[in-house]
């Protein structure tokens, strides 16, 4: 064999070895995911013990039958309108404060802010000096990472103890975690912005703040505004959850109606939630389209007017933030919480932590499965017939409905027919995440490059062949990334179904709150933070292996 042939053979062998080596981490992650799902199914009781509660089916049927006869009395409609306005005001004020936190935090979290002498390679401009991640960048990332790991419901519980029953509780419980989430997204937007004009101002002697305000901010404000409206859409659903723990609004009315088994009133409130979700979903979607600068400016002015109106409507007592009584309560709570103590035993805590992980895993499996099917049924393309278009619209409305109903409500309903434990919480989170993932998956299908599909169709490929070789390779990566991202969120959302009795660490947290055991609460919060960190790391590693 010639040297050239030896080289080609060696190259082929090396290429095959490289492919095998590069695919090995992916296979390990797939095997690990299968084992994790099997462990979660076993832990939920499926296949080893009864999980259903047949006597509860009549109650569930009664609930859905009431959908055809909501309470439309004038008195309750006035209460629903007031609760709707309270929920909007909470959401809007919390979002505005979160955007302000996100703007400041996003700048401080961005690598661009801490660069010395230029940008990093691959950012669109040559580096004029060594790249430096200053200690300030690292401290900002760590400092803002802790509040992000605590769910807004936990913040609501803590603030309710410190501030008492005041609108500030709902506003701050939304603003703190949403602010640091927004900061992370804004930092990524800033770092992805071409650095030419910014670096030119720095070279001309401008300061970092001046360069950001005059060179970077004008080019990204549309993206910042669009994400702010998306965060408002999320805040509406979170405000309902906060209402269930005492903040007021639609959530408070929902939990009150459920406790009284007033299903007709519940459906009136659910229809109000669906209408709100549809209205602000359309508003948010309109801001994501390219261009429309005038509409974005109009939306900004309208948002400012609504913010002022929300302040006047809620009238939060800002003096509580600086009152001596508030700081005394905060100090007493902190003194009672430190040092943290075990709620019961290490075995019980680890068991509840395992149940929390199992709930999050099953939730994403259920949510992804329903979301994929709904996305393919709900995708709408140009040229679709009237029947296909009507079916897609109906599927989108179904997705909007199931994500408009918050996870605690789904959990309460499922507890009629599913025995208490991780399973009802997992199914509740799965249904809610199906609505979110279905929407995201549908957007992926509508915006994907359709040229490979058209090429296969022109070559005479059938539907199954076209799907397997034309559609699936283009969307599988995005679908997986979105599912893993939602898993990171689901591990934190388990607390909101746990507080209504669905199991996991959320149930323990509610039990400790009811008994005013703040040191036990702190232990549970730390456990939730550690679980969130582990899931975030596992999700990031899985995404890298998939890529």
Short mmCIF file of C-alpha atoms in Angstrom, two decimals:
data_model
loop_
_atom_site.label_atom_id
_atom_site.label_comp_id
_atom_site.label_asym_id
_atom_site.label_seq_id
_atom_site.Cartn_x
_atom_site.Cartn_y
_atom_site.Cartn_z
CA UNK A 1 0.00 0.00 0.00
CA UNK A 2 1.33 3.43 -0.92
CA UNK A 3 2.05 6.09 1.71
CA UNK A 4 -0.86 8.14 0.32
CA UNK A 5 -3.22 5.16 0.75
CA UNK A 6 -1.88 4.60 4.27
CA UNK A 7 -2.54 8.25 5.05
CA UNK A 8 -6.07 8.09 3.66
CA UNK A 9 -6.78 4.88 5.59
CA UNK A 10 -5.35 6.41 8.75
CA UNK A 11 -7.42 9.52 8.16
CA UNK A 12 -10.59 7.46 7.76
CA UNK A 13 -9.76 5.43 10.87
CA UNK A 14 -9.03 8.59 12.83
CA UNK A 15 -12.20 10.20 11.56
CA UNK A 16 -14.28 7.20 12.64
CA UNK A 17 -12.53 7.15 16.01
CA UNK A 18 -13.15 10.87 16.40
CA UNK A 19 -16.83 10.46 15.57
CA UNK A 20 -17.12 7.58 18.05
CA UNK A 21 -15.35 9.62 20.72
CA UNK A 22 -17.46 12.70 20.08
CA UNK A 23 -20.72 10.73 20.14
CA UNK A 24 -19.84 8.82 23.33
CA UNK A 25 -20.84 11.68 25.72
CA UNK A 26 -24.16 12.02 23.91
CA UNK A 27 -24.88 8.30 24.32
CA UNK A 28 -24.03 8.50 28.01
CA UNK A 29 -26.44 11.41 28.45
CA UNK A 30 -29.21 9.54 26.63
CA UNK A 31 -28.65 6.46 28.82
CA UNK A 32 -28.61 8.65 31.93
CA UNK A 33 -31.83 10.38 30.86
CA UNK A 34 -33.57 7.01 30.37
CA UNK A 35 -32.48 5.85 33.83
CA UNK A 36 -33.56 9.16 35.37
CA UNK A 37 -37.03 8.88 33.83
CA UNK A 38 -37.35 5.23 34.93
CA UNK A 39 -36.30 6.18 38.49
CA UNK A 40 -38.82 9.03 38.50
CA UNK A 41 -41.64 6.77 37.32
CA UNK A 42 -40.77 4.23 40.01
CA UNK A 43 -40.59 6.91 42.70
CA UNK A 44 -43.99 8.28 41.71
CA UNK A 45 -45.52 4.86 42.34
CA UNK A 46 -46.37 3.99 38.74
CA UNK A 47 -46.13 0.23 38.31
CA UNK A 48 -45.65 -0.65 41.97
CA UNK A 49 -48.65 0.77 43.88
CA UNK A 50 -52.08 2.33 43.25
CA UNK A 51 -51.85 5.97 42.16
CA UNK A 52 -55.43 6.77 41.15
CA UNK A 53 -58.37 7.76 43.34
CA UNK A 54 -61.52 6.59 41.45
CA UNK A 55 -64.03 8.19 43.90
CA UNK A 56 -62.72 11.60 42.87
CA UNK A 57 -63.79 11.36 39.22
CA UNK A 58 -67.32 12.75 39.80
CA UNK A 59 -65.84 15.89 41.39
CA UNK A 60 -63.52 16.39 38.42
CA UNK A 61 -66.41 15.91 35.99
CA UNK A 62 -68.43 18.48 37.95
CA UNK A 63 -65.58 20.94 37.64
CA UNK A 64 -65.35 20.64 33.85
CA UNK A 65 -69.15 20.63 33.48
CA UNK A 66 -69.20 24.03 35.20
CA UNK A 67 -67.20 25.45 32.27
CA UNK A 68 -70.50 25.78 30.39
CA UNK A 69 -72.15 27.79 33.15
CA UNK A 70 -69.71 30.30 34.66
CA UNK A 71 -70.94 32.70 37.32
CA UNK A 72 -71.94 35.87 35.43
CA UNK A 73 -73.74 37.66 38.25
CA UNK A 74 -73.08 41.38 38.39
CA UNK A 75 -71.60 41.21 41.90
CA UNK A 76 -69.09 38.50 41.04
CA UNK A 77 -68.20 40.10 37.71
CA UNK A 78 -67.29 43.27 39.64
CA UNK A 79 -65.12 41.18 41.98
CA UNK A 80 -63.50 39.48 38.98
CA UNK A 81 -62.78 42.83 37.34
CA UNK A 82 -61.22 44.17 40.54
CA UNK A 83 -59.12 41.00 40.95
CA UNK A 84 -58.05 41.23 37.30
CA UNK A 85 -56.93 44.83 37.71
CA UNK A 86 -55.02 43.91 40.89
CA UNK A 87 -53.25 41.05 39.05
CA UNK A 88 -52.35 43.31 36.11
CA UNK A 89 -51.07 46.01 38.47
CA UNK A 90 -48.93 43.52 40.44
CA UNK A 91 -47.53 42.10 37.22
CA UNK A 92 -46.82 45.44 35.61
CA UNK A 93 -45.16 47.07 38.62
CA UNK A 94 -43.14 43.93 39.32
CA UNK A 95 -42.04 43.77 35.68
CA UNK A 96 -41.07 47.45 35.52
CA UNK A 97 -38.93 47.09 38.64
CA UNK A 98 -37.49 43.82 37.27
CA UNK A 99 -36.54 45.53 33.99
CA UNK A 100 -34.78 48.33 35.90
CA UNK A 101 -32.90 45.73 37.98
CA UNK A 102 -32.19 43.77 34.80
CA UNK A 103 -30.83 46.78 32.97
CA UNK A 104 -28.37 47.67 35.71
CA UNK A 105 -27.55 44.05 36.51
CA UNK A 106 -27.29 43.12 32.83
CA UNK A 107 -24.65 45.77 32.24
CA UNK A 108 -22.67 44.63 35.28
CA UNK A 109 -23.04 40.94 34.34
CA UNK A 110 -21.94 41.47 30.73
CA UNK A 111 -18.38 40.63 29.78
CA UNK A 112 -18.32 43.74 27.58
CA UNK A 113 -18.55 46.01 30.63
CA UNK A 114 -15.50 44.44 32.28
CA UNK A 115 -13.28 44.17 29.19
CA UNK A 116 -9.91 45.94 29.38
CA UNK A 117 -8.51 47.13 26.15
CA UNK A 118 -10.99 45.52 23.77
CA UNK A 119 -13.42 42.74 23.05
CA UNK A 120 -12.99 39.01 23.14
CA UNK A 121 -12.12 37.11 19.99
CA UNK A 122 -15.05 36.22 17.79
CA UNK A 123 -17.07 39.23 18.91
CA UNK A 124 -16.70 41.09 15.65
CA UNK A 125 -13.72 43.34 16.47
CA UNK A 126 -10.00 42.81 16.97
CA UNK A 127 -8.74 42.60 20.51
CA UNK A 128 -6.53 45.52 21.48
CA UNK A 129 -5.37 44.10 24.76
CA UNK A 130 -5.70 41.10 27.05
CA UNK A 131 -9.16 39.94 27.89
CA UNK A 132 -9.95 40.23 31.57
CA UNK A 133 -12.83 38.93 33.63
CA UNK A 134 -12.50 41.28 36.58
CA UNK A 135 -13.41 40.24 40.11
CA UNK A 136 -16.41 42.57 39.84
CA UNK A 137 -17.81 40.47 36.98
CA UNK A 138 -17.46 37.25 38.99
CA UNK A 139 -18.94 38.75 42.16
CA UNK A 140 -21.90 40.18 40.22
CA UNK A 141 -22.61 36.81 38.60
CA UNK A 142 -22.49 34.99 41.94
CA UNK A 143 -24.47 37.66 43.79
CA UNK A 144 -27.28 37.70 41.22
CA UNK A 145 -27.27 33.92 40.81
CA UNK A 146 -28.59 33.26 44.34
CA UNK A 147 -31.90 35.21 44.07
CA UNK A 148 -32.53 33.60 40.66
CA UNK A 149 -32.56 30.14 42.25
CA UNK A 150 -35.36 31.04 44.68
CA UNK A 151 -38.86 30.87 43.23
CA UNK A 152 -41.09 33.94 43.45
CA UNK A 153 -43.52 32.00 45.67
CA UNK A 154 -40.75 31.55 48.26
CA UNK A 155 -39.96 35.27 48.05
CA UNK A 156 -43.66 35.93 48.57
CA UNK A 157 -43.73 33.78 51.70
CA UNK A 158 -40.66 35.53 53.14
CA UNK A 159 -41.86 39.04 52.28
CA UNK A 160 -45.33 38.33 53.65
CA UNK A 161 -43.77 37.67 57.06
CA UNK A 162 -41.61 40.81 56.93
CA UNK A 163 -43.93 43.34 55.27
CA UNK A 164 -47.34 41.99 56.26
CA UNK A 165 -50.29 42.18 53.88
CA UNK A 166 -49.34 44.99 51.54
CA UNK A 167 -49.14 45.26 47.72
CA UNK A 168 -45.37 45.58 48.11
CA UNK A 169 -45.24 41.83 48.80
CA UNK A 170 -46.48 40.87 45.34
CA UNK A 171 -44.47 43.58 43.58
CA UNK A 172 -41.15 42.71 45.22
CA UNK A 173 -41.72 38.94 45.05
CA UNK A 174 -41.95 39.31 41.27
CA UNK A 175 -39.27 41.97 40.87
CA UNK A 176 -36.43 40.22 42.74
CA UNK A 177 -36.24 36.86 40.90
CA UNK A 178 -37.48 38.25 37.58
CA UNK A 179 -34.96 41.10 37.86
CA UNK A 180 -31.96 38.76 38.04
CA UNK A 181 -33.36 36.53 35.27
CA UNK A 182 -33.79 39.64 33.11
CA UNK A 183 -30.26 40.75 33.98
CA UNK A 184 -28.86 37.47 32.69
CA UNK A 185 -30.75 37.77 29.40
CA UNK A 186 -29.84 41.44 28.98
CA UNK A 187 -26.17 40.61 29.60
CA UNK A 188 -26.30 38.05 26.78
CA UNK A 189 -27.93 40.61 24.45
CA UNK A 190 -25.23 43.17 25.28
CA UNK A 191 -22.41 40.68 24.75
CA UNK A 192 -23.83 39.61 21.37
CA UNK A 193 -24.03 43.19 20.06
CA UNK A 194 -21.35 44.07 17.44
CA UNK A 195 -18.77 46.14 19.36
CA UNK A 196 -17.56 48.53 16.64
CA UNK A 197 -19.28 51.79 17.69
CA UNK A 198 -18.76 51.06 21.39
CA UNK A 199 -15.03 50.45 20.93
CA UNK A 200 -14.72 53.55 18.75
CA UNK A 201 -16.07 55.73 21.56
CA UNK A 202 -13.77 54.05 24.08
CA UNK A 203 -10.82 54.73 21.77
CA UNK A 204 -11.91 58.37 21.48
CA UNK A 205 -11.70 58.73 25.26
CA UNK A 206 -15.31 58.14 26.34
CA UNK A 207 -16.04 56.32 29.58
CA UNK A 208 -17.66 52.90 29.74
CA UNK A 209 -21.05 54.30 30.76
CA UNK A 210 -21.02 56.91 28.00
CA UNK A 211 -20.04 54.31 25.41
CA UNK A 212 -22.86 52.03 26.54
CA UNK A 213 -25.53 54.76 26.58
CA UNK A 214 -24.62 56.32 23.23
CA UNK A 215 -23.31 53.35 21.22
CA UNK A 216 -24.82 50.11 22.56
CA UNK A 217 -28.18 51.00 24.11
CA UNK A 218 -29.75 52.62 21.00
CA UNK A 219 -29.08 49.44 18.99
CA UNK A 220 -30.52 46.97 21.52
CA UNK A 221 -33.38 48.84 23.16
CA UNK A 222 -35.93 47.13 20.90
CA UNK A 223 -34.71 43.70 22.01
CA UNK A 224 -34.72 44.83 25.64
CA UNK A 225 -38.26 46.14 25.30
CA UNK A 226 -39.52 42.97 23.60
CA UNK A 227 -38.05 40.76 26.33
CA UNK A 228 -39.52 43.06 28.98
CA UNK A 229 -43.00 42.49 27.54
CA UNK A 230 -42.35 38.74 27.44
CA UNK A 231 -41.36 38.90 31.10
CA UNK A 232 -44.62 40.73 31.79
CA UNK A 233 -46.48 37.85 30.15
CA UNK A 234 -44.71 35.48 32.58
CA UNK A 235 -45.40 37.82 35.50
CA UNK A 236 -49.14 37.59 34.92
CA UNK A 237 -49.08 33.84 35.54
CA UNK A 238 -46.74 34.20 38.52
CA UNK A 239 -48.98 36.89 40.05
CA UNK A 240 -51.79 34.33 40.15
CA UNK A 241 -49.55 31.98 42.15
CA UNK A 242 -48.63 34.77 44.56
CA UNK A 243 -52.32 35.54 44.99
CA UNK A 244 -52.86 32.01 46.24
CA UNK A 245 -50.46 32.58 49.14
CA UNK A 246 -52.12 35.83 50.20
CA UNK A 247 -51.04 38.60 47.79
CA UNK A 248 -54.56 39.08 46.40
CA UNK A 249 -55.92 39.29 42.86
CA UNK A 250 -57.16 36.45 40.68
CA UNK A 251 -55.09 33.86 42.52
CA UNK A 252 -56.73 34.69 45.84
CA UNK A 253 -60.21 34.52 44.28
CA UNK A 254 -59.36 31.21 42.61
CA UNK A 255 -58.19 29.50 45.78
CA UNK A 256 -61.17 30.90 47.71
CA UNK A 257 -63.62 29.60 45.09
CA UNK A 258 -61.92 26.21 45.06
CA UNK A 259 -62.07 25.87 48.84
CA UNK A 260 -65.81 26.52 48.60
CA UNK A 261 -66.17 24.14 45.62
CA UNK A 262 -67.67 27.06 43.67
CA UNK A 263 -66.67 25.72 40.25
CA UNK A 264 -68.83 28.22 38.32
CA UNK A 265 -66.90 31.07 39.93
CA UNK A 266 -63.61 29.32 39.22
CA UNK A 267 -64.44 29.18 35.52
CA UNK A 268 -65.33 32.87 35.46
CA UNK A 269 -61.88 33.59 36.86
CA UNK A 270 -60.21 31.11 34.48
CA UNK A 271 -61.88 32.76 31.48
CA UNK A 272 -60.56 36.11 32.72
CA UNK A 273 -57.07 34.58 32.89
CA UNK A 274 -57.39 33.17 29.36
CA UNK A 275 -58.50 36.57 28.03
CA UNK A 276 -55.58 38.28 29.77
CA UNK A 277 -53.14 35.68 28.48
CA UNK A 278 -54.39 36.01 24.90
CA UNK A 279 -54.33 39.83 24.96
CA UNK A 280 -50.81 40.21 26.32
CA UNK A 281 -49.49 37.23 24.34
CA UNK A 282 -50.54 38.99 21.14
CA UNK A 283 -49.06 42.26 22.37
CA UNK A 284 -45.76 40.58 23.23
CA UNK A 285 -45.68 38.73 19.88
CA UNK A 286 -46.22 41.98 17.98
CA UNK A 287 -43.07 43.44 19.53
CA UNK A 288 -40.90 40.50 18.41
CA UNK A 289 -41.43 41.24 14.73
CA UNK A 290 -38.57 43.11 13.04
CA UNK A 291 -39.15 46.79 12.48
CA UNK A 292 -42.31 48.40 13.87
CA UNK A 293 -40.31 51.09 15.65
CA UNK A 294 -43.35 53.32 15.96
CA UNK A 295 -45.42 50.54 17.55
CA UNK A 296 -42.60 49.80 20.01
CA UNK A 297 -42.47 53.47 21.04
CA UNK A 298 -46.27 53.53 21.39
CA UNK A 299 -46.14 50.38 23.51
CA UNK A 300 -43.51 51.97 25.72
CA UNK A 301 -45.67 55.06 26.29
CA UNK A 302 -48.74 52.94 26.95
CA UNK A 303 -46.77 50.83 29.40
CA UNK A 304 -45.64 53.98 31.22
CA UNK A 305 -49.23 55.19 31.50
CA UNK A 306 -50.38 51.81 32.81
CA UNK A 307 -47.53 51.82 35.35
CA UNK A 308 -48.68 55.14 36.78
CA UNK A 309 -52.26 53.88 36.85
CA UNK A 310 -51.15 50.69 38.63
CA UNK A 311 -49.38 52.69 41.32
CA UNK A 312 -52.49 54.77 41.91
CA UNK A 313 -54.71 51.69 41.96
CA UNK A 314 -52.64 49.56 44.35
CA UNK A 315 -51.19 52.38 46.44
CA UNK A 316 -48.31 50.35 47.91
CA UNK A 317 -47.00 51.66 51.23
CA UNK A 318 -43.41 52.49 50.28
CA UNK A 319 -42.75 53.74 53.81
CA UNK A 320 -42.77 50.11 54.99
CA UNK A 321 -39.46 49.54 53.22
CA UNK A 322 -37.68 51.93 55.59
CA UNK A 323 -39.81 51.62 58.72
CA UNK A 324 -38.20 50.41 61.92
CA UNK A 325 -40.93 47.80 62.38
CA UNK A 326 -40.09 46.17 59.03
CA UNK A 327 -36.40 45.97 59.85
CA UNK A 328 -37.21 44.58 63.29
CA UNK A 329 -39.30 41.83 61.70
CA UNK A 330 -36.56 41.07 59.19
CA UNK A 331 -33.95 40.92 61.93
CA UNK A 332 -36.10 38.69 64.13
CA UNK A 333 -36.82 36.35 61.23
CA UNK A 334 -33.12 36.17 60.37
CA UNK A 335 -32.19 35.51 64.00
CA UNK A 336 -34.77 32.70 64.18
CA UNK A 337 -33.56 31.20 60.89
CA UNK A 338 -29.83 31.07 61.72
CA UNK A 339 -28.46 28.51 62.18
CA UNK A 340 -30.61 26.36 59.85
CA UNK A 341 -32.03 23.20 61.32
CA UNK A 342 -33.42 19.98 59.90
CA UNK A 343 -37.23 19.98 59.54
CA UNK A 344 -37.24 16.31 60.61
CA UNK A 345 -34.40 13.91 59.70
CA UNK A 346 -31.75 13.75 56.99
CA UNK A 347 -33.50 10.73 55.49
CA UNK A 348 -36.79 12.63 55.22
CA UNK A 349 -35.09 15.69 53.71
CA UNK A 350 -33.26 13.58 51.12
CA UNK A 351 -36.46 11.73 50.34
CA UNK A 352 -38.34 14.98 49.74
CA UNK A 353 -35.45 16.28 47.63
CA UNK A 354 -35.58 13.09 45.54
CA UNK A 355 -39.34 13.51 45.13
CA UNK A 356 -38.75 17.09 43.96
CA UNK A 357 -36.32 15.94 41.28
CA UNK A 358 -38.69 13.17 40.20
CA UNK A 359 -41.54 15.67 39.89
CA UNK A 360 -39.45 17.96 37.68
CA UNK A 361 -38.28 15.10 35.44
CA UNK A 362 -41.77 13.69 34.91
CA UNK A 363 -43.13 17.19 34.37
CA UNK A 364 -40.73 17.82 31.48
CA UNK A 365 -41.37 14.37 29.98
CA UNK A 366 -45.14 14.96 30.06
CA UNK A 367 -44.85 18.59 28.97
CA UNK A 368 -42.47 17.81 26.10
CA UNK A 369 -44.58 14.91 24.84
CA UNK A 370 -47.81 16.92 24.78
CA UNK A 371 -45.98 20.01 23.52
CA UNK A 372 -44.46 18.22 20.52
CA UNK A 373 -47.81 16.74 19.44
CA UNK A 374 -49.58 20.07 19.95
CA UNK A 375 -46.89 21.94 18.04
CA UNK A 376 -47.20 19.77 14.94
CA UNK A 377 -50.98 20.06 15.12
CA UNK A 378 -50.91 23.79 15.83
CA UNK A 379 -48.33 24.93 13.28
CA UNK A 380 -49.85 27.11 10.57
CA UNK A 381 -48.17 27.60 7.19
CA UNK A 382 -49.13 29.66 4.17
CA UNK A 383 -51.32 27.64 1.84
CA UNK A 384 -53.06 25.59 4.54
CA UNK A 385 -56.73 24.92 3.86
CA UNK A 386 -59.54 26.27 6.06
CA UNK A 387 -59.91 22.98 7.95
CA UNK A 388 -56.18 22.81 8.72
CA UNK A 389 -56.12 26.48 9.72
CA UNK A 390 -59.13 26.03 12.02
CA UNK A 391 -57.51 22.98 13.64
CA UNK A 392 -54.26 24.91 14.20
CA UNK A 393 -56.17 27.82 15.77
CA UNK A 394 -58.07 25.44 18.07
CA UNK A 395 -54.82 23.76 19.13
CA UNK A 396 -53.22 27.14 19.90
CA UNK A 397 -56.22 28.12 22.00
CA UNK A 398 -55.92 24.84 23.91
CA UNK A 399 -52.25 25.55 24.61
CA UNK A 400 -53.12 29.05 25.78
CA UNK A 401 -55.79 27.64 28.11
CA UNK A 402 -53.60 25.05 29.80
CA UNK A 403 -50.82 27.55 30.43
CA UNK A 404 -53.29 30.18 31.65
CA UNK A 405 -54.30 27.82 34.48
CA UNK A 406 -51.46 28.00 36.99
CA UNK A 407 -49.77 24.80 38.29
CA UNK A 408 -51.30 24.98 41.80
CA UNK A 409 -54.80 24.95 40.28
CA UNK A 410 -53.92 21.94 38.12
CA UNK A 411 -52.46 20.24 41.20
CA UNK A 412 -55.61 20.85 43.25
CA UNK A 413 -57.76 19.42 40.45
CA UNK A 414 -55.54 16.38 39.95
CA UNK A 415 -55.61 15.63 43.67
CA UNK A 416 -59.26 14.72 43.12
CA UNK A 417 -58.29 11.69 41.03
CA UNK A 418 -54.60 11.04 41.85
CA UNK A 419 -53.45 10.02 45.30
CA UNK A 420 -51.16 12.51 47.12
CA UNK A 421 -47.46 12.28 46.31
CA UNK A 422 -45.08 13.42 43.58
CA UNK A 423 -47.34 12.27 40.71
CA UNK A 424 -50.11 14.92 40.92
CA UNK A 425 -47.49 17.65 41.21
CA UNK A 426 -45.57 16.24 38.24
CA UNK A 427 -48.70 16.02 36.10
CA UNK A 428 -49.76 19.56 37.09
CA UNK A 429 -46.36 20.97 36.12
CA UNK A 430 -46.38 18.82 32.99
CA UNK A 431 -49.70 20.22 31.78
CA UNK A 432 -48.60 23.79 32.47
CA UNK A 433 -45.23 23.29 30.75
CA UNK A 434 -46.98 21.62 27.81
CA UNK A 435 -48.66 24.96 27.15
CA UNK A 436 -45.34 26.81 27.33
CA UNK A 437 -43.31 24.26 25.36
CA UNK A 438 -46.06 23.81 22.78
CA UNK A 439 -45.90 27.51 22.01
CA UNK A 440 -42.09 27.48 21.78
CA UNK A 441 -42.06 24.33 19.62
CA UNK A 442 -44.67 25.83 17.29
CA UNK A 443 -42.51 28.93 16.77
CA UNK A 444 -39.54 26.66 15.92
CA UNK A 445 -41.59 24.81 13.30
CA UNK A 446 -42.91 28.02 11.76
CA UNK A 447 -39.50 29.66 11.47
CA UNK A 448 -37.37 26.67 10.40
CA UNK A 449 -35.68 26.50 6.99
CA UNK A 450 -38.14 24.60 4.79
CA UNK A 451 -35.83 24.10 1.81
CA UNK A 452 -34.72 20.57 2.85
CA UNK A 453 -38.36 19.56 3.25
CA UNK A 454 -39.33 20.95 -0.15
CA UNK A 455 -36.34 19.20 -1.75
CA UNK A 456 -37.37 15.83 -0.34
CA UNK A 457 -40.97 16.37 -1.43
CA UNK A 458 -39.84 17.22 -4.99
CA UNK A 459 -37.82 13.99 -5.03
CA UNK A 460 -40.98 12.05 -4.22
CA UNK A 461 -40.32 11.27 -0.56
CA UNK A 462 -43.32 10.27 1.53
CA UNK A 463 -44.54 12.02 4.67
CA UNK A 464 -42.71 9.76 7.10
CA UNK A 465 -39.42 9.97 5.15
CA UNK A 466 -39.77 13.75 4.86
CA UNK A 467 -40.41 14.04 8.58
CA UNK A 468 -37.52 11.76 9.63
CA UNK A 469 -34.91 13.19 7.27
CA UNK A 470 -36.18 16.69 6.56
CA UNK A 471 -37.95 18.03 9.65
CA UNK A 472 -36.62 16.11 12.65
CA UNK A 473 -32.90 16.92 12.17
CA UNK A 474 -33.72 20.64 11.89
CA UNK A 475 -35.88 20.93 15.01
CA UNK A 476 -34.59 18.22 17.37
CA UNK A 477 -31.76 20.38 18.74
CA UNK A 478 -34.01 23.37 19.44
CA UNK A 479 -36.70 21.16 20.94
CA UNK A 480 -34.15 19.52 23.25
CA UNK A 481 -32.66 22.87 24.27
CA UNK A 482 -36.09 24.28 25.14
CA UNK A 483 -37.04 21.16 27.10
CA UNK A 484 -33.80 21.30 29.10
CA UNK A 485 -34.31 25.01 29.73
CA UNK A 486 -37.81 24.35 31.04
CA UNK A 487 -36.40 21.58 33.26
CA UNK A 488 -34.22 24.20 34.94
CA UNK A 489 -37.38 26.20 35.62
CA UNK A 490 -39.51 23.20 36.60
CA UNK A 491 -37.20 22.26 39.47
CA UNK A 492 -37.96 25.68 40.99
CA UNK A 493 -41.67 25.49 40.12
CA UNK A 494 -42.09 22.30 42.15
CA UNK A 495 -42.39 24.50 45.21
CA UNK A 496 -45.68 26.03 44.00
CA UNK A 497 -47.41 22.64 43.67
CA UNK A 498 -45.84 21.42 46.89
CA UNK A 499 -47.44 24.19 48.95
CA UNK A 500 -50.92 22.88 48.00
CA UNK A 501 -50.04 19.35 49.11
CA UNK A 502 -48.59 17.72 45.99
CA UNK A 503 -45.38 16.61 47.74
CA UNK A 504 -41.68 17.38 47.56
CA UNK A 505 -39.75 20.15 49.27
CA UNK A 506 -42.58 22.60 48.60
CA UNK A 507 -44.85 20.65 50.95
CA UNK A 508 -42.16 20.73 53.65
CA UNK A 509 -41.67 24.47 53.13
CA UNK A 510 -45.38 25.16 53.58
CA UNK A 511 -45.45 22.98 56.71
CA UNK A 512 -42.52 24.89 58.22
CA UNK A 513 -44.08 28.24 57.33
CA UNK A 514 -47.37 27.26 58.99
CA UNK A 515 -45.48 26.35 62.18
CA UNK A 516 -43.26 29.49 62.00
CA UNK A 517 -40.14 27.29 61.94
CA UNK A 518 -37.88 29.72 60.07
CA UNK A 519 -34.69 27.74 60.66
CA UNK A 520 -36.36 24.72 59.05
CA UNK A 521 -37.56 26.96 56.18
CA UNK A 522 -33.98 28.12 55.61
CA UNK A 523 -32.80 24.52 55.35
CA UNK A 524 -35.46 23.77 52.74
CA UNK A 525 -34.58 26.92 50.76
CA UNK A 526 -30.90 25.94 50.78
CA UNK A 527 -31.83 22.45 49.59
CA UNK A 528 -33.91 23.97 46.75
CA UNK A 529 -30.98 26.22 45.79
CA UNK A 530 -28.59 23.28 45.65
CA UNK A 531 -31.02 21.25 43.56
CA UNK A 532 -31.49 24.18 41.18
CA UNK A 533 -27.72 24.52 40.83
CA UNK A 534 -27.27 20.81 40.11
CA UNK A 535 -30.05 20.78 37.53
CA UNK A 536 -28.67 23.93 35.86
CA UNK A 537 -25.22 22.32 35.60
CA UNK A 538 -26.64 19.03 34.32
CA UNK A 539 -28.80 20.84 31.76
CA UNK A 540 -25.88 22.94 30.51
CA UNK A 541 -23.67 19.84 30.18
CA UNK A 542 -26.41 17.95 28.33
CA UNK A 543 -26.86 20.83 25.88
CA UNK A 544 -23.13 20.90 25.19
CA UNK A 545 -23.10 17.13 24.60
CA UNK A 546 -26.10 17.43 22.28
CA UNK A 547 -24.43 20.17 20.25
#
